[in-house]
mmCIF file of C-alpha atoms and ligand atoms in Angstrom:
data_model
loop_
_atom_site.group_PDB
_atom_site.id
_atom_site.type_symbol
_atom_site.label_atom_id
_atom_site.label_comp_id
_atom_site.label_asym_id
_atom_site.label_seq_id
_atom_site.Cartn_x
_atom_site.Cartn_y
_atom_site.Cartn_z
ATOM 1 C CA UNK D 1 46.346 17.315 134.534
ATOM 2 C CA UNK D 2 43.316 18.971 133.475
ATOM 3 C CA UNK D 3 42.874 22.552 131.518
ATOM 4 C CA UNK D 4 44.063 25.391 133.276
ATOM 5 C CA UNK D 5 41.289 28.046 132.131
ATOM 6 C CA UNK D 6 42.012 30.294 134.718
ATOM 7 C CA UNK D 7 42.731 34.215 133.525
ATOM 8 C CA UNK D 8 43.786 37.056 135.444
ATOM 9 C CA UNK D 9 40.549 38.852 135.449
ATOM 10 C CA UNK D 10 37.489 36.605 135.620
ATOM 11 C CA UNK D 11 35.397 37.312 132.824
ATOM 12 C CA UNK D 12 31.529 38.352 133.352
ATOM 13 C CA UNK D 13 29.429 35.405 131.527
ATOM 14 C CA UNK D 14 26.042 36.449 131.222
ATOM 15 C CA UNK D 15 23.501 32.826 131.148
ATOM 16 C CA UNK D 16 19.915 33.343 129.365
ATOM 17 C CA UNK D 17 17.600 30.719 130.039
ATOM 18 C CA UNK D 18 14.201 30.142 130.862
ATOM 19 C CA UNK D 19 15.007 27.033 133.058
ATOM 20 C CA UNK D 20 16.051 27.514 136.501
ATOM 21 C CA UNK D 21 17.634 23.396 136.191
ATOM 22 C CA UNK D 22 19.301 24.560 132.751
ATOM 23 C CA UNK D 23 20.774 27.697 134.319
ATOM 24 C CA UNK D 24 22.111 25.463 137.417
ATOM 25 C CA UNK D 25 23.917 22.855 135.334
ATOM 26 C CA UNK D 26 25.716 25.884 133.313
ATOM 27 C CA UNK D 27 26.422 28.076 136.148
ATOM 28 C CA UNK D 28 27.760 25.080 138.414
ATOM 29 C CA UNK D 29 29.849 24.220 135.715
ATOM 30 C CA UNK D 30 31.507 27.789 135.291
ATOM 31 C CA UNK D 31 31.279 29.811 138.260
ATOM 32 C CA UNK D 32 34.976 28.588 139.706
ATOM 33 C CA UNK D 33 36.340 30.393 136.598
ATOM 34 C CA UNK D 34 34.066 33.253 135.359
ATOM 35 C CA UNK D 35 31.738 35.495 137.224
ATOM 36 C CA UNK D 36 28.818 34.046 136.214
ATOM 37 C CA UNK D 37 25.139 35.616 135.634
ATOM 38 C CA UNK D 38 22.111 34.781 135.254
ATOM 39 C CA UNK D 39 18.274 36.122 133.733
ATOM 40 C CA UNK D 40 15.205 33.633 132.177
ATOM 41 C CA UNK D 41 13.971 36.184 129.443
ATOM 42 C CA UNK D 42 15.540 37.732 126.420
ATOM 43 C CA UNK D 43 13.879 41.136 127.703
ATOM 44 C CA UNK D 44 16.468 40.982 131.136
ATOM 45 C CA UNK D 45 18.909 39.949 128.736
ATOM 46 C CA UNK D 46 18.677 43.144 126.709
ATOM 47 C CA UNK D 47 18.409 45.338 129.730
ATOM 48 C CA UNK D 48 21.172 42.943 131.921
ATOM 49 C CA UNK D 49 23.745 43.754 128.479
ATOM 50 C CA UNK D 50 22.590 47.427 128.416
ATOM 51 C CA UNK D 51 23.431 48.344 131.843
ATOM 52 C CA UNK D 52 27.164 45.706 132.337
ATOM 53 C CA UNK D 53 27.739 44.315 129.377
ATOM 54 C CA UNK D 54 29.143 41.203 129.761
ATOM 55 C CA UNK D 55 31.849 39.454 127.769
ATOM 56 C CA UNK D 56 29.575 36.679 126.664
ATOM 57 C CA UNK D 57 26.257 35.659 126.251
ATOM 58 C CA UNK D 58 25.669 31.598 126.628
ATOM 59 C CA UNK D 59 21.895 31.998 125.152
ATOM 60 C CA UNK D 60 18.709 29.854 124.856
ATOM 61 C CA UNK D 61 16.933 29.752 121.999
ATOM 62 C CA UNK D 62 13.049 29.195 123.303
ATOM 63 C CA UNK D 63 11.951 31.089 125.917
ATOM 64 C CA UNK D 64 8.478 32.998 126.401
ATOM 65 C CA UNK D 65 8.158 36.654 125.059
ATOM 66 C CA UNK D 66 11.309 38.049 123.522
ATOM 67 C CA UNK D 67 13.230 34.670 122.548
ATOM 68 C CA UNK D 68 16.668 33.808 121.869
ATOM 69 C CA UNK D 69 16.904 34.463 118.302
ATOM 70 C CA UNK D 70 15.533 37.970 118.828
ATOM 71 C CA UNK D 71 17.140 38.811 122.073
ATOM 72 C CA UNK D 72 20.259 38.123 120.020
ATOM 73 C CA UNK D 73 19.185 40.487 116.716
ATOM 74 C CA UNK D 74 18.114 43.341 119.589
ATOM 75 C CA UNK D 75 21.613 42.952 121.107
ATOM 76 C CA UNK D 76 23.869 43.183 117.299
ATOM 77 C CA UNK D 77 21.479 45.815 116.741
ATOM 78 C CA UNK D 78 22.498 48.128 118.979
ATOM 79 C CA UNK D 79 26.149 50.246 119.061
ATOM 80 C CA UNK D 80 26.593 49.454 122.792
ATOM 81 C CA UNK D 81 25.767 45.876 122.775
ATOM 82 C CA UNK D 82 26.625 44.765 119.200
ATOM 83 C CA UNK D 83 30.272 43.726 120.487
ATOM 84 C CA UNK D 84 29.170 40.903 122.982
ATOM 85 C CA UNK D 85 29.859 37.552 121.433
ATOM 86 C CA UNK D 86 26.702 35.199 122.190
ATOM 87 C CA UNK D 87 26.719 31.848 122.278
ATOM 88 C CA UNK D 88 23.432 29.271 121.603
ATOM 89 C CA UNK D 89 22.624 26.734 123.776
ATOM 90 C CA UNK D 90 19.473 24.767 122.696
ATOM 91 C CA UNK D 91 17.599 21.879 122.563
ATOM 92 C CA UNK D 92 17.016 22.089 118.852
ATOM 93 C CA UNK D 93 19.479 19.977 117.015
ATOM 94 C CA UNK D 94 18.314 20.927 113.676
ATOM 95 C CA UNK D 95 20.415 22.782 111.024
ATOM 96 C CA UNK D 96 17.383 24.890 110.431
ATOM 97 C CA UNK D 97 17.534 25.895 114.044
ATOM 98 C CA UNK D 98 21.230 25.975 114.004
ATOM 99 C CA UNK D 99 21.400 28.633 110.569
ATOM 100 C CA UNK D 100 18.683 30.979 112.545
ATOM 101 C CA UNK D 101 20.972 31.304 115.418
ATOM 102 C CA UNK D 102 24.223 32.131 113.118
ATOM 103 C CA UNK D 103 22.520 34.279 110.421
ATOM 104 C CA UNK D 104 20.828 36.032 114.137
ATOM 105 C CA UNK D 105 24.436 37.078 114.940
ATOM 106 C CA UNK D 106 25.931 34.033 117.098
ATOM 107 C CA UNK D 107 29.175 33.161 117.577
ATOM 108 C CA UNK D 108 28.522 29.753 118.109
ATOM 109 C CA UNK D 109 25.906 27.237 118.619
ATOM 110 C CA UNK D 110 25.639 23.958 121.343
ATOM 111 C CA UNK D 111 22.985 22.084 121.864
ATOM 112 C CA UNK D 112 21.895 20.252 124.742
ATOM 113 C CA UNK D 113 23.064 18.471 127.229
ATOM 114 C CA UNK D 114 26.101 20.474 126.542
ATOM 115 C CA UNK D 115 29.584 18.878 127.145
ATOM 116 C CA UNK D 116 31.059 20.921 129.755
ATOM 117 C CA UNK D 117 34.455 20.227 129.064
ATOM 118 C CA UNK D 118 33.519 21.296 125.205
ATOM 119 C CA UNK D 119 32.052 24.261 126.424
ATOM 120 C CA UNK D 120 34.880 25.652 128.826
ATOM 121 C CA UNK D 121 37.098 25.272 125.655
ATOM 122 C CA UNK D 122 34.921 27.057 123.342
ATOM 123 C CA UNK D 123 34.570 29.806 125.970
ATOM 124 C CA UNK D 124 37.773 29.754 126.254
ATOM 125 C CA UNK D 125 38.392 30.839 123.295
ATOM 126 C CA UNK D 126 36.122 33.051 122.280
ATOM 127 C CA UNK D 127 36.835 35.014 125.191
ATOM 128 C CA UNK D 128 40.380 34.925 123.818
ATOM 129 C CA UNK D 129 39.497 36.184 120.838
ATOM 130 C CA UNK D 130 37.061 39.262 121.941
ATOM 131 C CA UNK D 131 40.151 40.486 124.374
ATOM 132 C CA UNK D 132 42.136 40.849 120.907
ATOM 133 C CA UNK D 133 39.259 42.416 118.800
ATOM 134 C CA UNK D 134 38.474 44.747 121.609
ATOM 135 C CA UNK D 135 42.150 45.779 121.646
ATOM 136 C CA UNK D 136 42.271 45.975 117.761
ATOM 137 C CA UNK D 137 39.280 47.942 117.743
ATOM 138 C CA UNK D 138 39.842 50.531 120.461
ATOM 139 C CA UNK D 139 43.848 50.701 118.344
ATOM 140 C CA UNK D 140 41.653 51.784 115.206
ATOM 141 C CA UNK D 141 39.621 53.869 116.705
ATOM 142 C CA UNK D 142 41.848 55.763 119.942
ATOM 143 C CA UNK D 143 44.771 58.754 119.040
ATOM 144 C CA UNK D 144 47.319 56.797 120.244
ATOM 145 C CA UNK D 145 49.570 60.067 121.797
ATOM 146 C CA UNK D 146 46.150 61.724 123.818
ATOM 147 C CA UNK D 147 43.944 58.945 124.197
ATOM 148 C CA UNK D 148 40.873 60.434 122.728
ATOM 149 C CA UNK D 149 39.053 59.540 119.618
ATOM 150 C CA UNK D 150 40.919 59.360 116.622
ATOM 151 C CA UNK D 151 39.543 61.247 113.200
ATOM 152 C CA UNK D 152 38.045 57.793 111.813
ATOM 153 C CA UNK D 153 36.030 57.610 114.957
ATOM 154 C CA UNK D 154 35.009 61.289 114.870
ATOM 155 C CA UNK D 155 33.919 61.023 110.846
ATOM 156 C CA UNK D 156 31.789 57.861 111.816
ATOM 157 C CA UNK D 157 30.714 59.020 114.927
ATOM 158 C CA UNK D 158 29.537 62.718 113.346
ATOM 159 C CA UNK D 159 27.768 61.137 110.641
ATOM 160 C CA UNK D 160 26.045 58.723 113.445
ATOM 161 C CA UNK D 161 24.421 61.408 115.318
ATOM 162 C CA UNK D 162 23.580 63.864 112.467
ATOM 163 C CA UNK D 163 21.319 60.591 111.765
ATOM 164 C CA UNK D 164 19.925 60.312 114.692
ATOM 165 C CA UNK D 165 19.549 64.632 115.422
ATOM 166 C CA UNK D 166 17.483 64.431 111.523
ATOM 167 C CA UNK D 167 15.130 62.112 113.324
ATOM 168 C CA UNK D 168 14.852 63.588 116.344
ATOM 169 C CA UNK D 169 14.803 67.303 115.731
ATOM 170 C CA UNK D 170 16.953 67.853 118.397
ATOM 171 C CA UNK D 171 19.983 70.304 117.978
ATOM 172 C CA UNK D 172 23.895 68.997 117.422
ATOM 173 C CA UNK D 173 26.811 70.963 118.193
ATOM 174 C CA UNK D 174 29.896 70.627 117.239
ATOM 175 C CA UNK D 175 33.005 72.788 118.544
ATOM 176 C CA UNK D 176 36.451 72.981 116.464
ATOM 177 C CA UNK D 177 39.310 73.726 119.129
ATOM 178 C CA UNK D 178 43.140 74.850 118.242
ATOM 179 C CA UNK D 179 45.862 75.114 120.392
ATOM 180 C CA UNK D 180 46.669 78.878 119.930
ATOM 181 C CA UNK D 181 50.895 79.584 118.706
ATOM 182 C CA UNK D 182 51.588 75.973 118.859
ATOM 183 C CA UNK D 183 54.195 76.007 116.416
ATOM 184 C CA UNK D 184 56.153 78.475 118.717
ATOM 185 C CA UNK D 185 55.766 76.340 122.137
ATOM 186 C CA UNK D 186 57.194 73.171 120.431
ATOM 187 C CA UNK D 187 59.474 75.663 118.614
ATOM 188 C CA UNK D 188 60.409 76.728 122.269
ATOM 189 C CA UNK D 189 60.235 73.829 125.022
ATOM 190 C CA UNK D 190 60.541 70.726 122.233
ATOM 191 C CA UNK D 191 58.559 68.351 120.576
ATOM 192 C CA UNK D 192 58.258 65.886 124.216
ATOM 193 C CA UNK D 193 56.993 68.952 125.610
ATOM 194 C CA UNK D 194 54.817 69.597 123.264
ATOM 195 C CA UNK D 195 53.373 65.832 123.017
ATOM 196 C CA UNK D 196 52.987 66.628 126.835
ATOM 197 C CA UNK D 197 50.667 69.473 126.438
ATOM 198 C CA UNK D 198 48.496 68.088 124.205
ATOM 199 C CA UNK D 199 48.183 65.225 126.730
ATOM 200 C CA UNK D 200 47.119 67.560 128.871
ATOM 201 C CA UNK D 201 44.903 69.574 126.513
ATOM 202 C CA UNK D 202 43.063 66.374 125.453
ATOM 203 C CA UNK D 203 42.943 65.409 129.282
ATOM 204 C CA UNK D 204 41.132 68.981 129.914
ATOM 205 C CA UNK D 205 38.924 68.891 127.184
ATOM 206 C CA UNK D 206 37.807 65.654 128.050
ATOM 207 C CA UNK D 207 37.128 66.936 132.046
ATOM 208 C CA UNK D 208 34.845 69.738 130.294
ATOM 209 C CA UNK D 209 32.350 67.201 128.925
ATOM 210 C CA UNK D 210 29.825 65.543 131.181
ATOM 211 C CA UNK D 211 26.977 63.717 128.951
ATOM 212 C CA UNK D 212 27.669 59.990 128.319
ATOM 213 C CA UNK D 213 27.167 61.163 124.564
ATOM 214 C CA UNK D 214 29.258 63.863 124.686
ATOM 215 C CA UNK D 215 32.756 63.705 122.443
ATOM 216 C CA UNK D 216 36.045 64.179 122.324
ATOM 217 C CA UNK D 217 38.430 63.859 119.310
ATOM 218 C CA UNK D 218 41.694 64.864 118.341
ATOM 219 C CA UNK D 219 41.335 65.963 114.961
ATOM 220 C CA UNK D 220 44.633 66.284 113.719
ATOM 221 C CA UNK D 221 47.678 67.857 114.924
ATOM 222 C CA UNK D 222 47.001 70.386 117.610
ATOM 223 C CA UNK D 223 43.146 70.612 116.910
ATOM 224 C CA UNK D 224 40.316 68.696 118.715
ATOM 225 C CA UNK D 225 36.898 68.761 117.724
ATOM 226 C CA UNK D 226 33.795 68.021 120.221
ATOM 227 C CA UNK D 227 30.517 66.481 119.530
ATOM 228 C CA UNK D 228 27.445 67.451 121.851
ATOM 229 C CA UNK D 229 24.481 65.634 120.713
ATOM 230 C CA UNK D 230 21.171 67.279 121.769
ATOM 231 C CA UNK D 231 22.966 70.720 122.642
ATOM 232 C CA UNK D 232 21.675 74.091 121.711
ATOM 233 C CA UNK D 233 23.748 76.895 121.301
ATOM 234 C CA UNK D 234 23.419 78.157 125.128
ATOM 235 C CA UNK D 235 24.764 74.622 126.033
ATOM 236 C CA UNK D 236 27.271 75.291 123.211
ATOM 237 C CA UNK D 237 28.419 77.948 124.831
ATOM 238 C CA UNK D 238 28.632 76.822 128.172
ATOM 239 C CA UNK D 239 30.495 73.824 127.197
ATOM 240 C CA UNK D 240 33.282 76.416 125.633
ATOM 241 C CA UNK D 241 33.634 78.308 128.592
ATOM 242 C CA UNK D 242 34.338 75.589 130.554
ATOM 243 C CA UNK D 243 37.022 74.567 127.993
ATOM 244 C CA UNK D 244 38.149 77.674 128.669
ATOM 245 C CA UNK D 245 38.656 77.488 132.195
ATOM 246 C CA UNK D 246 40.003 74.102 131.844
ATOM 247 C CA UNK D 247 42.789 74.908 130.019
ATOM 248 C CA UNK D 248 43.724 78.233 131.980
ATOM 249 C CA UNK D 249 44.104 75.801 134.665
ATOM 250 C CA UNK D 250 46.682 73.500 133.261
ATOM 251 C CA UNK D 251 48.876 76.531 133.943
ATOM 252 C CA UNK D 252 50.825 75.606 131.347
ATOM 253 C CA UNK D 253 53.884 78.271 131.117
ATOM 254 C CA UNK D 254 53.743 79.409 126.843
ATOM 255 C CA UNK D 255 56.738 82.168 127.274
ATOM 256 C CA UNK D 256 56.174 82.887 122.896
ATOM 257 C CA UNK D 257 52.043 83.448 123.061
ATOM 258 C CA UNK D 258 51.178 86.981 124.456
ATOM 259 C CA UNK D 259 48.731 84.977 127.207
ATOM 260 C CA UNK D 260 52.019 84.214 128.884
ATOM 261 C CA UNK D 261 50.225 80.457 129.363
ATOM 262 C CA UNK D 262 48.527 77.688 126.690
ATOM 263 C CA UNK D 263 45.673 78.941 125.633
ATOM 264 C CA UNK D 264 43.383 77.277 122.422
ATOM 265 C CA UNK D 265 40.198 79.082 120.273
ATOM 266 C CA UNK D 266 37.084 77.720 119.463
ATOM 267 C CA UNK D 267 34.562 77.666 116.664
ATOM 268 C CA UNK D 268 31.079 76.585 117.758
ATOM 269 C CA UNK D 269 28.426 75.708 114.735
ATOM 270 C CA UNK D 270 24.821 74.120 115.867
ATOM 271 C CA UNK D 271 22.704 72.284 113.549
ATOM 272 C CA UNK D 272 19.252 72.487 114.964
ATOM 273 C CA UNK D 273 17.425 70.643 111.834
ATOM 274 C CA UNK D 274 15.547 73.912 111.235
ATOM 275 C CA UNK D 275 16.589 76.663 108.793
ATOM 276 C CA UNK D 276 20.078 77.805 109.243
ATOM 277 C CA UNK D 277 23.066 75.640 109.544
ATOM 278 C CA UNK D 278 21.979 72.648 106.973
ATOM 279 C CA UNK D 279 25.563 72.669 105.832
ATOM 280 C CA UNK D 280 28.504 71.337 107.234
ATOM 281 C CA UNK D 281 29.223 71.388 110.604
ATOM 282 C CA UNK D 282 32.743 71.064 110.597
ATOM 283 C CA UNK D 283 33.025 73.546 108.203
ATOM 284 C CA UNK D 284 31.197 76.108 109.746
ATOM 285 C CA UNK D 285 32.719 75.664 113.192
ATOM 286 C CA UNK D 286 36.220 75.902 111.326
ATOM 287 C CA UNK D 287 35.315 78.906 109.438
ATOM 288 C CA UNK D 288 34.366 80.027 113.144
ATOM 289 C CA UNK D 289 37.704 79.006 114.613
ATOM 290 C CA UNK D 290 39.263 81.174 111.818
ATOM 291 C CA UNK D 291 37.849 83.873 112.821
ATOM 292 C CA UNK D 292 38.440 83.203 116.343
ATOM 293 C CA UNK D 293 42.219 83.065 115.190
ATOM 294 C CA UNK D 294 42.323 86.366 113.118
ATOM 295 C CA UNK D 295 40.705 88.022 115.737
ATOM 296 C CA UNK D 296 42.409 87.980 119.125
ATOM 297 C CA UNK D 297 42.734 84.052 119.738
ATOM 298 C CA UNK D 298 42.029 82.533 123.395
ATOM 299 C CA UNK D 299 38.495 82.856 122.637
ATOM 300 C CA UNK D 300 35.181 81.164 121.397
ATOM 301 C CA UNK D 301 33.111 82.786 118.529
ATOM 302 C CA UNK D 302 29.464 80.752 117.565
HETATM 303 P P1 GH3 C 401 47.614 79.254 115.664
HETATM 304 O O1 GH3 C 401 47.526 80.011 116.953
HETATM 305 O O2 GH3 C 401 47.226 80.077 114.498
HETATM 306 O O3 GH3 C 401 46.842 77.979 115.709
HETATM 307 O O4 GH3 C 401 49.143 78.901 115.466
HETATM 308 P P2 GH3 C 401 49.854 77.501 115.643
HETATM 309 O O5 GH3 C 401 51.311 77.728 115.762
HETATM 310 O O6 GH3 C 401 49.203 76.749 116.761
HETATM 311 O O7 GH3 C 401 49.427 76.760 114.308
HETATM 312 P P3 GH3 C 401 50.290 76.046 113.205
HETATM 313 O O8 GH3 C 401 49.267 75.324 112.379
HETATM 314 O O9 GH3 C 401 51.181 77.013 112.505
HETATM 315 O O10 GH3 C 401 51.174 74.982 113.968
HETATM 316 C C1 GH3 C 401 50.673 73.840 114.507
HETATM 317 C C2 GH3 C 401 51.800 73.140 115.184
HETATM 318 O O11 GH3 C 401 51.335 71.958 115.864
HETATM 319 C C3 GH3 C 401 52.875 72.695 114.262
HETATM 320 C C4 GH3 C 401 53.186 71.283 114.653
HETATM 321 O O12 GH3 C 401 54.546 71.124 114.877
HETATM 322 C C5 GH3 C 401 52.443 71.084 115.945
HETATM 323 N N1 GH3 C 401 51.983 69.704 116.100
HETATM 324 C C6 GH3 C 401 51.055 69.040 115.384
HETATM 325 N N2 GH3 C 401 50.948 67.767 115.817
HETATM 326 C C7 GH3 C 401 51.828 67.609 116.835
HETATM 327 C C8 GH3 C 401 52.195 66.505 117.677
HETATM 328 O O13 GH3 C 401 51.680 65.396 117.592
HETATM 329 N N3 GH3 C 401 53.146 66.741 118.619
HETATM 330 C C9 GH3 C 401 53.736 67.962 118.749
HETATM 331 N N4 GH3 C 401 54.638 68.114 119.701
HETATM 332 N N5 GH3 C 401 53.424 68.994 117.968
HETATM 333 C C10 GH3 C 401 52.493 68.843 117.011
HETATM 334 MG MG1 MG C 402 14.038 27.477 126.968
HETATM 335 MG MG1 MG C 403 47.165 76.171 116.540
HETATM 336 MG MG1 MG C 404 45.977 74.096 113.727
#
């Protein structure tokens, strides 16, 4: 008898409440089934769902300093946070209360003293649901042969930073890579081969990156493109060498290119919000990679 709400990995549930007695009846209540947290201002909150998000918030709405309601707006506000479903708990039965905490960004609203039966279910399920949005989301936004960003991701994520580098001032690069006489390796070894080394390829560029903001995307076909946010052309350039050596160690026999081994080019264009390189990005670091092509290949030209 009973609900079984037991899941294979225990979910993290993150409690928000200014009441040590408030936090005790939730946590007691949930910590046999979820790993359970707990903070008593909306300022941890921020800062506990910045550093491990958790996959829910159970929320209260008044609370000194940063409250409920606008711990909730900071958290859909930002990219990293926005995903993490919150929940209100609060003492306000109102509906005027109650439309401030859905128009804030809830997912749902309790007030107390909560039903904890009621409240496992509604966990429950919205923990049910997140596992499928997160899934549909990272399908719409992951290449599903290499892993890496897909194109969508790459045209949102592009047009996110060369926001933020306008306000800043700070430089963005952006490299264009190609797989150099791709046509002839899948040509040679097969296609499964060929899906093989662009595993690989996406594996090594990834390995070549090390900022959390760095990014990798495959393009289309055998090209990749990388983001570096706050990168000047030196780091430009140091990030393509290291590309560079990346691939040459994959080793990866390519008996119809003249390098004997895979090899890709690069173009390299930086925007540093200054004078030159207003225009587009990816089109200058593809008119780059064409000339990295007509000239030699296996090489980087910025
Ligand atoms: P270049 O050095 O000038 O870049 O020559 P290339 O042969 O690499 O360029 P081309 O554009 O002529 O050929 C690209 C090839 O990439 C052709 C296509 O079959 C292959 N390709 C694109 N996507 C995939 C994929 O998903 N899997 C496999 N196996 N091959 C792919
Ligand atoms: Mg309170
Ligand atoms: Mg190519
Ligand atoms: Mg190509």
């Amino acid at each position: 008898m009973g609900e079984n709400f037991t899941t294979v990995n225990r979910a993290n549930i993150l409690i928000v409440d200014d009441e040590p007695i408030n936090i005790h009846i939730l946590s007691n209540s949930l910590t046999e089934i979820y790993n359970v947290f707990a903070v008593t201002s909306g300022t941890e909150a921020i800062d506990f769902c910045l550093r491990t998000p958790p996959e829910l918030v159970l929320m209260d709405m008044d609370m000194p300093g940063v409250d409920g309601l606008a711990a909730c707006l900071a958290l859909k506000e930002c990219s990293e946070t926005k995903d993490i479903p919150v929940m209100f708990i609060t003492g306000h039965g109102d509906s005027g209360a109650e439309d401030r905490c859905w128009n804030a960004g809830g997912v749902d609203f309790l007030t107390k003293p909560v039903n904890v039966n009621t409240l496992k279910h509604r966990i429950k399920s919205h923990l049910a649901l997140k596992l499928v949005t997160d899934e549909l989301r990272r399908m719409a936004y992951q290449d599903g042969l290499t892993q890496v960003s897909n194109r969508r991701y790459f045209d949102e994520y592009l047009a996110r930073q060369k926001k933020l580098n306008q306000r800043s001032g700070h430089s963005l690069a952006l490299l264009m890579f190609d797989i150099d006489f791709f046509k002839s390796f899948n040509d040679h070894y097969g296609h499964l081969a060929g899906d093989d080394c662009l595993k690989l390829v996406a594996k090594a560029l990834t390995d070549s990156v090390v900022r959390p903001a760095d990014f990798v995307a495959r393009f289309g076909g055998e090209e990749f493109t990388i983001v570096l946010p706050d990168t000047d052309l030196s780091g430009a350039i140091s990030v393509a060498e290291k590309i560079q050596t990346e691939i040459a160690m994959l080793e990866v026999n390519h008996i119809g290119s003249p390098f004997g081994m895979v090899t890709g080019s690069i173009g390299i264009a930086v925007s540093d919000n200054t004078s030159a390189e207003q225009g587009d990005l990816v089109d200058s670091a593809d008119k780059r990679l064409y000339l990295a092509k007509t000239t030699g290949r296996n090489k980087f030209i910025a």
